[in-house]
Coordinates of C-alpha atoms in Angstrom, one line a residue:
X1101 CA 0.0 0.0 0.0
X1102 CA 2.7 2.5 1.2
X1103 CA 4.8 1.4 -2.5
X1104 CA 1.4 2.4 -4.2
X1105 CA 1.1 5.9 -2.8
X1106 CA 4.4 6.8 -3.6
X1107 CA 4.0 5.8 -6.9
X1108 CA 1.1 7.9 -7.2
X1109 CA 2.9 10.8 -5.4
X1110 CA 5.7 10.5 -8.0
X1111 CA 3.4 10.3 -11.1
X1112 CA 1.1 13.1 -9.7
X1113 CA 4.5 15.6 -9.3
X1114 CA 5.2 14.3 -12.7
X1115 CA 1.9 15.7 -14.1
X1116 CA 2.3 18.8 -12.4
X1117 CA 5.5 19.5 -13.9
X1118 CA 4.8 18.8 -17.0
X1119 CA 1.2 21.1 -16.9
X1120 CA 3.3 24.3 -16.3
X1121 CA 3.5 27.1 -18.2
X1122 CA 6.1 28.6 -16.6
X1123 CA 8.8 27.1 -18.5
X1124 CA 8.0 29.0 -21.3
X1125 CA 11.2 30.7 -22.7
X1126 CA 10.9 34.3 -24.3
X1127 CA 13.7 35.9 -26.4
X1128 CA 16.7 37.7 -24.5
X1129 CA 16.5 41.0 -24.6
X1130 CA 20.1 41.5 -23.4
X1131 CA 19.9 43.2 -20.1
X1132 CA 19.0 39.8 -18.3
X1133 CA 22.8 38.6 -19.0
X1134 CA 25.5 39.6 -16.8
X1135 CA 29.1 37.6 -17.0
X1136 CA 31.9 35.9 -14.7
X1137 CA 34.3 38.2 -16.7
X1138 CA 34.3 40.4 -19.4
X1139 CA 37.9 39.1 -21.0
X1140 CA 38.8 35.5 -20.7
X1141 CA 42.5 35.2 -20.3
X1142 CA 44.0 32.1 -21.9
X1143 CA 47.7 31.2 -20.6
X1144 CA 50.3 31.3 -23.2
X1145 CA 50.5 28.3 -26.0
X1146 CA 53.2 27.5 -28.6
X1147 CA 52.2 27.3 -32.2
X1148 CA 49.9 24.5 -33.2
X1149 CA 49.5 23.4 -29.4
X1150 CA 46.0 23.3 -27.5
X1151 CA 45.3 25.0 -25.1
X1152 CA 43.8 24.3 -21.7
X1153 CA 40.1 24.6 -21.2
X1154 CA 38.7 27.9 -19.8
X1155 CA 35.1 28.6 -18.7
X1156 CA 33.2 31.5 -18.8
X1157 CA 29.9 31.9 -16.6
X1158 CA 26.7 33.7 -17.8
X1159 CA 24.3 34.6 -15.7
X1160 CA 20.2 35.3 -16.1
X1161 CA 20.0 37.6 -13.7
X1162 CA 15.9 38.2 -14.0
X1163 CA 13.2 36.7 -13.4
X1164 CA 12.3 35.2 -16.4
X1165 CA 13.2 31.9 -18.2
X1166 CA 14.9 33.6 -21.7
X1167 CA 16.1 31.7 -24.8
X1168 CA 19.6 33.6 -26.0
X1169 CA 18.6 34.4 -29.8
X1170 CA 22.5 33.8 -30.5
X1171 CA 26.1 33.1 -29.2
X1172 CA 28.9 32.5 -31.6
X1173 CA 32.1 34.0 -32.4
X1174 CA 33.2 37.2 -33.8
X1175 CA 35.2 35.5 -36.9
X1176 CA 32.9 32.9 -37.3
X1177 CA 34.0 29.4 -38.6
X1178 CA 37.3 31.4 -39.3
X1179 CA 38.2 31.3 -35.6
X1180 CA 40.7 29.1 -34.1
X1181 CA 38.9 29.8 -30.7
X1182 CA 36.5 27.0 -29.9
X1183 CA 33.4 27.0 -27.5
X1184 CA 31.3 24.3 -25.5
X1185 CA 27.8 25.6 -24.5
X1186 CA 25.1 23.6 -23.0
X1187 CA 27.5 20.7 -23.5
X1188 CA 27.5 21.1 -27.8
X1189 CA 30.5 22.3 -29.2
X1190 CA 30.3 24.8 -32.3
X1191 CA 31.2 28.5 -33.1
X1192 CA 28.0 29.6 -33.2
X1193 CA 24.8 28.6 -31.3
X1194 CA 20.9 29.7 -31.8
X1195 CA 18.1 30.1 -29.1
X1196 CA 20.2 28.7 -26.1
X1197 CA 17.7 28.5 -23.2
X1198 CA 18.5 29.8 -20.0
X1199 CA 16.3 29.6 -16.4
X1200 CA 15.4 32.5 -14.8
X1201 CA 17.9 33.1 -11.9
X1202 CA 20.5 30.2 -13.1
X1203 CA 23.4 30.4 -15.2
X1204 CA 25.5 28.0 -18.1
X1205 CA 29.1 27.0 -18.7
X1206 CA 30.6 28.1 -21.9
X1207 CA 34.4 26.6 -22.2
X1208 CA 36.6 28.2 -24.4
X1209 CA 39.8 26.2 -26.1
X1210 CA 42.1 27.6 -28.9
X1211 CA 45.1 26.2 -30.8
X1212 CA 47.0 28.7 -33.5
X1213 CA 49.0 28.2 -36.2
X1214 CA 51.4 31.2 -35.9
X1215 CA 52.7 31.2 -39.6
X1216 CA 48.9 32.1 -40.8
X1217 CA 48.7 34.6 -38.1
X1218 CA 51.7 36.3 -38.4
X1219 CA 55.5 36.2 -39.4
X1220 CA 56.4 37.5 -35.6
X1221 CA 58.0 34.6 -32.9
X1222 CA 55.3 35.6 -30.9
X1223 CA 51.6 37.6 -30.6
X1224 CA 48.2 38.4 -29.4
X1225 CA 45.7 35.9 -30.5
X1226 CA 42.1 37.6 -30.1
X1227 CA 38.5 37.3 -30.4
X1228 CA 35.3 37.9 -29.2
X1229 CA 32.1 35.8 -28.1
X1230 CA 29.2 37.6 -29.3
X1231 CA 25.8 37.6 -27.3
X1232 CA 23.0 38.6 -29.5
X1233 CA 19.4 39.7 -28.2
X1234 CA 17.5 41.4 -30.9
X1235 CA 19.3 45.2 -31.4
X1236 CA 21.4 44.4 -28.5
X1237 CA 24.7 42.8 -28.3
X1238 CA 27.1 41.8 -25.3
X1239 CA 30.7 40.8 -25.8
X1240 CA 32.8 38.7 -23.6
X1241 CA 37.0 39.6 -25.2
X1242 CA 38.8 36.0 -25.4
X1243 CA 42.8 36.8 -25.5
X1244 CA 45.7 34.3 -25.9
X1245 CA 49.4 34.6 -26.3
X1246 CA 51.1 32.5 -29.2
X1247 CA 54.7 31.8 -29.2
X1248 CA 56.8 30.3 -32.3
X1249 CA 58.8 27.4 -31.2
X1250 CA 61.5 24.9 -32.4
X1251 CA 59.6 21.6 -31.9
X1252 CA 62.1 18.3 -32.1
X1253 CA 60.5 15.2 -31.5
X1254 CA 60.6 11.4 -33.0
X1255 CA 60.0 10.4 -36.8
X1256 CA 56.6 8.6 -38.0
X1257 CA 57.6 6.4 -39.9
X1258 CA 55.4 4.8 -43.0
X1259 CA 54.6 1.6 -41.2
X1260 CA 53.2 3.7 -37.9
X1261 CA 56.3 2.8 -35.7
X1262 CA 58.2 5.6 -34.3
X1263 CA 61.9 6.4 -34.1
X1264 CA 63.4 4.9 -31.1
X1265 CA 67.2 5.0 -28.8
X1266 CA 68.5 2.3 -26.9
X1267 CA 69.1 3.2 -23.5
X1268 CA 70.4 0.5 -21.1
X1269 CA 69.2 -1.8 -23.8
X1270 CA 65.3 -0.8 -23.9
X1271 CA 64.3 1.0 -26.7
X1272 CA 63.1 4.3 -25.9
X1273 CA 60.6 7.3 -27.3
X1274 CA 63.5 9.2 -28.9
X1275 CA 65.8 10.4 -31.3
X1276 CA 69.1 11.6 -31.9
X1277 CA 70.0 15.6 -32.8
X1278 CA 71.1 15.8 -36.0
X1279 CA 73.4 18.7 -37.3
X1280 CA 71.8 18.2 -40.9
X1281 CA 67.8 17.9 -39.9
X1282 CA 65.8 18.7 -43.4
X1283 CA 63.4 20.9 -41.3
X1284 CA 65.6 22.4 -38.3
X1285 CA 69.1 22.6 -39.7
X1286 CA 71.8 22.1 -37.1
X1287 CA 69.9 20.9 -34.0
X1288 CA 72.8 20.9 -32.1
X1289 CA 73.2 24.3 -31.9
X1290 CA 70.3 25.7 -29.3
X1291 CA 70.2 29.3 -28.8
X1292 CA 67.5 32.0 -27.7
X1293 CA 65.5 32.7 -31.2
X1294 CA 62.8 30.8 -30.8
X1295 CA 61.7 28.3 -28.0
X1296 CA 62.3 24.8 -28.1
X1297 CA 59.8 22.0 -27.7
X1298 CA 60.8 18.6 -26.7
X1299 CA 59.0 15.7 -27.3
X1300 CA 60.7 12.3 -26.1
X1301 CA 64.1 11.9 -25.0
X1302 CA 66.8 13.7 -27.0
X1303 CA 69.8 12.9 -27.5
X1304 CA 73.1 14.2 -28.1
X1305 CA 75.1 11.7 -30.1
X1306 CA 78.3 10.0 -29.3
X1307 CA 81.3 12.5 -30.2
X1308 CA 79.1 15.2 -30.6
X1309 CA 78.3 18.2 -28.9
X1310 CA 75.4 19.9 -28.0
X1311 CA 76.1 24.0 -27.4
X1312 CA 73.4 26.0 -25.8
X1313 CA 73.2 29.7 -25.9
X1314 CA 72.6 32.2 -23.6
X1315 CA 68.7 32.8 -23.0
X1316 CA 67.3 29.7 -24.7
X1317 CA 64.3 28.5 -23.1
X1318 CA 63.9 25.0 -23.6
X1319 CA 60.6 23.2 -22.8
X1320 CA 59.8 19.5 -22.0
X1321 CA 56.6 17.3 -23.1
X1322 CA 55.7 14.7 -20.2
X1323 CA 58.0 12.0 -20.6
X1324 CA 60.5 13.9 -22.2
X1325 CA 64.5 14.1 -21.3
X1326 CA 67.9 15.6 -22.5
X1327 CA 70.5 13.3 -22.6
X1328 CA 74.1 12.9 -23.5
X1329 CA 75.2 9.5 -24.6
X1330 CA 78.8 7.9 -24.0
X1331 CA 81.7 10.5 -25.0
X1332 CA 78.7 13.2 -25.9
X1333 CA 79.3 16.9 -24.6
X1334 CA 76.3 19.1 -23.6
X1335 CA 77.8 22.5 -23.0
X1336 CA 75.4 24.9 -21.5
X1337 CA 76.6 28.7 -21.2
X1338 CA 74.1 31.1 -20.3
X1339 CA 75.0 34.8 -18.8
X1340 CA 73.6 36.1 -15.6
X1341 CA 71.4 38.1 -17.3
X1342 CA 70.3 35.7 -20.3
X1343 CA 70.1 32.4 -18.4
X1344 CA 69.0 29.5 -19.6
X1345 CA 65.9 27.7 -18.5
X1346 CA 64.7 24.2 -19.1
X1347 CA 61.1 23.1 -17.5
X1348 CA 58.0 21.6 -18.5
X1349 CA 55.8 22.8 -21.8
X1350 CA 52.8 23.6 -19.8
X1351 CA 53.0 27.8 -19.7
X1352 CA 49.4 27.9 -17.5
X1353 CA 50.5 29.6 -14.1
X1354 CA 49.1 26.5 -12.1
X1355 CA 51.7 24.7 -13.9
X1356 CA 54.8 27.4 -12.9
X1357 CA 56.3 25.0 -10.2
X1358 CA 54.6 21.8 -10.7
X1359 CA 57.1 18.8 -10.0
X1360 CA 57.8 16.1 -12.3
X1361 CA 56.5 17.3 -15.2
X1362 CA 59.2 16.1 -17.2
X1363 CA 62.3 13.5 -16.6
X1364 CA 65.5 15.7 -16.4
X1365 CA 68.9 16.1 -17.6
X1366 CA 71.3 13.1 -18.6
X1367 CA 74.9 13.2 -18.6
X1368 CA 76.2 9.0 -19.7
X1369 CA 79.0 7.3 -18.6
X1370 CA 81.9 8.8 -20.2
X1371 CA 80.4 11.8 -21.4
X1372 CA 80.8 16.2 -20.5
X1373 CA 78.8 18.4 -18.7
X1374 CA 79.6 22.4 -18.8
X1375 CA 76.6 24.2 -17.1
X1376 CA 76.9 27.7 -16.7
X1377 CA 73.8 30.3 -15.6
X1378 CA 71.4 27.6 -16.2
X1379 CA 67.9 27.2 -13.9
X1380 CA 66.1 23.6 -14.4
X1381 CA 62.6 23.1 -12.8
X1382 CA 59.8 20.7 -12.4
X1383 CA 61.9 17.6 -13.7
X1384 CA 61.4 14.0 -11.8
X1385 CA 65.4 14.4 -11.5
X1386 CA 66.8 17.6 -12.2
X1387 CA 70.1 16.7 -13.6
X1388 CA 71.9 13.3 -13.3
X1389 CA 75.3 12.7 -14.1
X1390 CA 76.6 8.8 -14.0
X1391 CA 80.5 8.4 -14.4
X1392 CA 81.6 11.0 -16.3
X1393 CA 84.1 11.6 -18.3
X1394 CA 86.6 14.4 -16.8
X1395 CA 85.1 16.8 -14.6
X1396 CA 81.8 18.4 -15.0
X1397 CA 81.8 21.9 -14.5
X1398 CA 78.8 23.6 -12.9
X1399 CA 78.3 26.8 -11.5
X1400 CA 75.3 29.4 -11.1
X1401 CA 73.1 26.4 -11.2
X1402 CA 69.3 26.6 -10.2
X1403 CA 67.6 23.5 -9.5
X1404 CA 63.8 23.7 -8.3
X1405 CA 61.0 21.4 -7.9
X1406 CA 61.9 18.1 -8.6
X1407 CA 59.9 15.0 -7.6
X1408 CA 62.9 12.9 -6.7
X1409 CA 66.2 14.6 -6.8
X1410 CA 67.9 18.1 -7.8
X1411 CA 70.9 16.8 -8.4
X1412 CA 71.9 13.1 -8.8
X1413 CA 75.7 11.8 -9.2
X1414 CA 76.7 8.6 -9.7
X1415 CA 80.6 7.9 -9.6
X1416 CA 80.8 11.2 -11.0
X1417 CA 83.3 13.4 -11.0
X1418 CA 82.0 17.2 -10.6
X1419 CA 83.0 20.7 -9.8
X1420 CA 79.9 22.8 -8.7
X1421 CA 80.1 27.0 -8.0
X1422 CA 77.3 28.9 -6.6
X1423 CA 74.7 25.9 -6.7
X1424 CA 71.0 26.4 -5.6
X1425 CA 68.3 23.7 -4.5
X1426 CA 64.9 23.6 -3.1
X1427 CA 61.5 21.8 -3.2
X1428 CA 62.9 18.3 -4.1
X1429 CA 60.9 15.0 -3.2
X1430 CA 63.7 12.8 -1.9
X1431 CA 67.3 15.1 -1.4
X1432 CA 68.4 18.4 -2.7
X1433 CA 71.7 16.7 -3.6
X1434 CA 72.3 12.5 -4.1
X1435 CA 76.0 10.9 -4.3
X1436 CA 75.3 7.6 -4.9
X1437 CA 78.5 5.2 -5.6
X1438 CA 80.7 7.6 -4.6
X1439 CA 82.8 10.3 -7.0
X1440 CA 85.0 12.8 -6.5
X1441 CA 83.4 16.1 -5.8
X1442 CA 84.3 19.7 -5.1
X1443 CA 81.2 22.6 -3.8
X1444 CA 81.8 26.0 -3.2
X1445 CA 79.6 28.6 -1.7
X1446 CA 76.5 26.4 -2.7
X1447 CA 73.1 26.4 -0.9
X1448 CA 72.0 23.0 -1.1
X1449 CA 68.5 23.9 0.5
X1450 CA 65.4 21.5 0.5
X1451 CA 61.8 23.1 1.5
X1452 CA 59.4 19.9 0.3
X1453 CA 56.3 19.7 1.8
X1454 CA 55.8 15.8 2.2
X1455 CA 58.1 13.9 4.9
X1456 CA 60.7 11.4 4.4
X1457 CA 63.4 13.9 2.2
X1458 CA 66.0 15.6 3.4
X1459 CA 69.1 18.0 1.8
X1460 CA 72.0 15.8 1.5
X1461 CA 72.5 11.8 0.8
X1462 CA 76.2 10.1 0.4
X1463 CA 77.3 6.8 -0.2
X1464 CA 79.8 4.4 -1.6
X1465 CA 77.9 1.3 -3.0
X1466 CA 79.5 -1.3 -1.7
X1467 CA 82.3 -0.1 -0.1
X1468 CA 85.1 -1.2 -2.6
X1469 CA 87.5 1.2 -4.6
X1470 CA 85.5 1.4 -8.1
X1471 CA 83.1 3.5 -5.5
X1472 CA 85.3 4.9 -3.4
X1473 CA 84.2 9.1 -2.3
X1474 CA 85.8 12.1 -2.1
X1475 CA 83.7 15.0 -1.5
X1476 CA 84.2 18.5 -0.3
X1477 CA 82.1 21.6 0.6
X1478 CA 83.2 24.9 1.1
X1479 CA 81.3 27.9 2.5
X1480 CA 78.2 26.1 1.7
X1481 CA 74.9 25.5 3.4
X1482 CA 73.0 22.5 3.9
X1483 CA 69.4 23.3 5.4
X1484 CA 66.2 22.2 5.0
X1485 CA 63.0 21.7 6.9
X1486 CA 63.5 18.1 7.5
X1487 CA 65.5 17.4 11.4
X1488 CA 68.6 16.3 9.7
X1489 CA 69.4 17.7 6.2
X1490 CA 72.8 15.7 6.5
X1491 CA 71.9 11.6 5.6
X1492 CA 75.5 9.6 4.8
X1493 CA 75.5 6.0 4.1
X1494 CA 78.9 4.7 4.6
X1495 CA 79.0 1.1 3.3
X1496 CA 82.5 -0.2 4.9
X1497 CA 82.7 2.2 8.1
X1498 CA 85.3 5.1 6.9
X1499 CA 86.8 2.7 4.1
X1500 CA 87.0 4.6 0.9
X1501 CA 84.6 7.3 2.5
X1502 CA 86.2 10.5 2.6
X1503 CA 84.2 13.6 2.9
X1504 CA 84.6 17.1 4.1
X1505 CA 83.0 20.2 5.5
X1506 CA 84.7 23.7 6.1
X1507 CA 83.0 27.3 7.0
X1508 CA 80.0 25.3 6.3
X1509 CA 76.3 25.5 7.3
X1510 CA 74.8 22.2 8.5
X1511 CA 70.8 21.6 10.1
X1512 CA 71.4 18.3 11.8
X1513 CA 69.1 18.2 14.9
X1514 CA 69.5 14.8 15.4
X1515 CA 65.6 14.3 16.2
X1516 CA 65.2 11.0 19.2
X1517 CA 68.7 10.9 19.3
X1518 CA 68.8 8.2 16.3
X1519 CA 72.4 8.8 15.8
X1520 CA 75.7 8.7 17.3
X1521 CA 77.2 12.2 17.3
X1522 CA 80.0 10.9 19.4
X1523 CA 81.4 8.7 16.4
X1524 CA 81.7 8.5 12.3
X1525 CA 80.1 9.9 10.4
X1526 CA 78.6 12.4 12.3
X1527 CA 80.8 13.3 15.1
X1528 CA 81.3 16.7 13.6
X1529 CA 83.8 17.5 16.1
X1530 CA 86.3 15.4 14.1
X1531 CA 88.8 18.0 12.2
X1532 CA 89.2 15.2 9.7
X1533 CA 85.5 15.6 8.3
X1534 CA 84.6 18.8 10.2
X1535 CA 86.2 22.0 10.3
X1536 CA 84.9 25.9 11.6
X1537 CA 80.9 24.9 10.6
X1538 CA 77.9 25.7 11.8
X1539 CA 75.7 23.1 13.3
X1540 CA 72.3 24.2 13.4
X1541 CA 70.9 21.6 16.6
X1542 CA 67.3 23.6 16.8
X1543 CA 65.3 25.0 14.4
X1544 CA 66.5 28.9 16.2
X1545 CA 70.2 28.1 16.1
X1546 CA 71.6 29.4 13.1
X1547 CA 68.7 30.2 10.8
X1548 CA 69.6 31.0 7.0
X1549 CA 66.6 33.1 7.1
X1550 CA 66.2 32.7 3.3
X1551 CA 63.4 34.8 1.9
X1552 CA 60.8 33.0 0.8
X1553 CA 61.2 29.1 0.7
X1554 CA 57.8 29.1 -1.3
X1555 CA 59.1 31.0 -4.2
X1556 CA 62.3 29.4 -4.7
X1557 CA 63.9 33.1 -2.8
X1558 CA 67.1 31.4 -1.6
X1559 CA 69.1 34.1 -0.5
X1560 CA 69.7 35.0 2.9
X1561 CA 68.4 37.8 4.5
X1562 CA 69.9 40.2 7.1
X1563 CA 68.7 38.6 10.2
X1564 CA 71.3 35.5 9.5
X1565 CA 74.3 37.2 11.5
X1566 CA 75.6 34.2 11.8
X1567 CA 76.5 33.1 8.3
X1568 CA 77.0 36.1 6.8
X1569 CA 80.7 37.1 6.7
X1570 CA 81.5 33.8 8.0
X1571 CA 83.0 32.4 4.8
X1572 CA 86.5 31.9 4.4
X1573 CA 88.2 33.9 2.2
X1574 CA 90.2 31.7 0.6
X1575 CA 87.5 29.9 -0.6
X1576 CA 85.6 32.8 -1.7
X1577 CA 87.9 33.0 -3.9
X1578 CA 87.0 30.0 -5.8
X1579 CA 83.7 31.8 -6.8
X1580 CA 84.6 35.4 -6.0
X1581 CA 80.8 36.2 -7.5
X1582 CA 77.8 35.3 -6.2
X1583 CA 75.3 33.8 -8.0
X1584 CA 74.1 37.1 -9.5
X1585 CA 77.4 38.9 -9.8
X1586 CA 77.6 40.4 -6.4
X1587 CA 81.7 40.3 -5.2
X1588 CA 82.5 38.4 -2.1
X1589 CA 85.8 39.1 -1.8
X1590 CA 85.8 41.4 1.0
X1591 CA 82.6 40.0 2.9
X1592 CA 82.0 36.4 2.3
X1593 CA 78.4 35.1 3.0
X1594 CA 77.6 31.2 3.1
X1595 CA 75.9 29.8 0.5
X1596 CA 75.2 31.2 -3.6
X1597 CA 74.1 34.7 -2.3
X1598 CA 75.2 37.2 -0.2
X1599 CA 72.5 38.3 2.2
X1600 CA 70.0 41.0 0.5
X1601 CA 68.9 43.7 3.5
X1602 CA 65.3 43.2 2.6
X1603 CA 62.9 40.7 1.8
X1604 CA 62.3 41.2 -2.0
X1605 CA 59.0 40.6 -3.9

């Protein structure tokens, strides 16, 4: 009985609703509509790239149920805007019925083909979305930025396949640069005309060498890498004020320091690394460099926002000057199988939000000679928000583990007291390992102060008295400049940067 009277109930209510009159629709006049925005901003695309989706909101602000006589676009079918309204998409829409009091959804995409647009590297796409209600019109502005770019990616070939590298004997999305491409010319010669678009893993072929100018921007599709295979040279040489920046192809700002958007830089057994004035972000691993050949150089190095580690050495052998780190998933900085390593005035820093990372990781693999590490720090600082930014691994005790930290900022807190400060490694009271640092044992003993950990703002600030001037000057002049060209010779700050007297912007 009760399963018969709802029935009833819900056929009665159906009868209702379907008996009014109220739902009759008349034409828009215009001054119902009001809108979320009157320009819709989308981010900045490269040529022949889609967009993002972005929404616009229209409103009925009366209290009648109208029908929108039309919506389309300004240039028509010519466009290379596109819209979704009322879930159909199109360039132009008729009698689009809207309730009194609610509102719709129209999502707005583009992709351009600069060539048609323009002969420029870069411009304003625009357009309008045209509300028409009799004699009246509305607008809405729709506004994109189009960049030229350089795109290098893998051949199609005829059978579907694509081109492919071997890399540890698993073929690979990729290809190798080639100094005679039919389309791009020399691709081993990078520099800051155009962007460049990366699609897969490229590679610098053996005995070749990759030069990168000052101010190229390079971006990275997901899944994409730079790599240098075995006896390849990547030689990066941007300026303080033309660095060069590698990160992730997404240009929306929600995308600015989103980590792992693309794999990282990779330097091959028995290859060369120069970097110089060069800030990589968002990678999985920011650079990697796996037995070298020689000595890599690096200095005025920027590594932000990786989702493992900034910067990854494997039996490598490296020089580093004025090196910055922050926001990295597992360690700021990983030796792993030892190396020889030299670091000066660097701020290896590491502000990730998620537990179990910290600054610093060293080992030696196993312990034996092939593995065996020398590393050195100088005037450096190693601080994060983790209790102990210092995590060494040595396999065989102090066999083949050699290490050493002078004028030298160091956050070990030593959280539960979970490890022996009165022995190696971390008796840092031992000349052999440890010489005139600064141990930070709290989180107020020796604060860097830097200015904003959120923003990647490494430098110290003025209320870290103690590390400023505490550098030696010997070692200062190593890297007599800071990592923006500030001297240090007279007044030697820890770290890239000498302090700034102000929190900047």
């Amino acid at each position: 009985m009760k399963f018969l009277y709802n029935l009833l109930l819900v056929i009665g209510i159906i009868s209702f609703a379907s008996c009014r009159d109220d739902f009759n629709f008349e034409p828009a006049t215009g001054s119902e509509l009001t809108f979320s925005k009157d320009t819709v901003y989308l981010d900045t695309i490269f040529t022949n790239i889609g967009s993002s989706t972005y929404n616009l909101k229209v409103f009925n602000k009366s209290n009648k149920d109208i029908k929108i006589p039309s919506i389309r676009l300004a240039k028509g079918e010519n466009s290379n805007f596109r819209l979704m309204v009322d879930g159909m998409p199109g360039k132009s829409f008729e009698n689009v019925e809207l309730l009194a009091k609610d509102s719709l959804f129209i999502f707005v995409e583009t992709t351009v083909d600069i060539k048609e647009e323009t002969n420029g590297s870069e411009f304003l796409y625009t357009d309008e979305i045209l509300f028409q209600a009799g004699s009246n019109q509305q607008k809405v502005n729709l506004v994109t930025l189009v960049k030229d770019a350089v795109f290098l990616y893998p051949q199609k070939f005829q059978n579907g396949s694509y081109e492919s590298i071997s890399i540890n004997d698993e073929q690979v999305y990729g290809f190798f640069l080639d100094e005679n491409d039919a389309t791009n010319g020399n691709e081993l010669e990078w520099n800051n005309t155009k962007p460049y678009v990366i699609y897969g893993f490229a590679a610098v072929p053996p005995n070749k060498t990759l030069n990168i100018s000052a101010g190229t921007q390079v971006h990275f599709h997901r899944n994409s890498a730079l790599i240098a295979f075995p006896t390849a040279t990547i030689n990066a040489q941007g300026t303080i004020n033309e660095p060069i920046l590698m990160q992730g192809n997404r240009l929306e700002p929600s995308f600015e320091d989103t980590p792992g958007q693309w794999w990282g830089i990779f330097i091959g057994q028995n290859s060369n690394a120069q970097f110089n004035n060069i800030q990589v972000k968002n990678a999985i691993n920011g650079l990697f460099i796996n037995a070298n050949n020689g000595t890599a150089e690096l200095e005025n190095m920027q590594i932000y926002n990786c989702e493992q580690y900034g910067l990854l050495l494997a039996t490598a052998n490296v020089t580093a000057k004025n090196i910055v780190t922050n926001n990295c998933g597992k360690a700021a900085l990983a030796i792993t199988n030892g190396g020889v390593y030299d670091f000066v005035h660097c701020t290896f820093a590491n502000y990730w939000s998620r537990q179990n990372q910290t600054v610093v990781i060293m080992d030696n693999g196993d312990g034996t000679m092939p593995f065996a590490l020398q590393a050195n720090f100088k005037n450096s600082i190693i601080y994060g928000n983790a209790s102990e930014s210092l995590v060494l691994a040595p396999a065989n005790n102090q066999t083949n583990f050699n290490f050493k930290f002078e004028y030298s900022l160091i956050k070990f807190q030593n959280s539960g007291n979970r490890y022996n400060t009165d022995i190696f490694p971390y008796n840092f009271n031992n000349a052999t390992y440890y010489s005139n640092n600064l141990i930070a044992k709290n989180f107020n003993e020796h604060q860097p102060y830097f200015s904003d950990t959120q923003k990647n703002k490494m430098m110290i600030t003025e209320k870290a008295t103690s590390i400023i001037n505490y550098g030696n000057p010997f070692y200062a002049q190593q890297a007599p400049n800071d990592i923006v060209g500030i001297s240090r010779l007279t007044s030697a700050d820890l770290g890239a940067y000498q302090h700034i007297t102000s929190v900047v912007d």
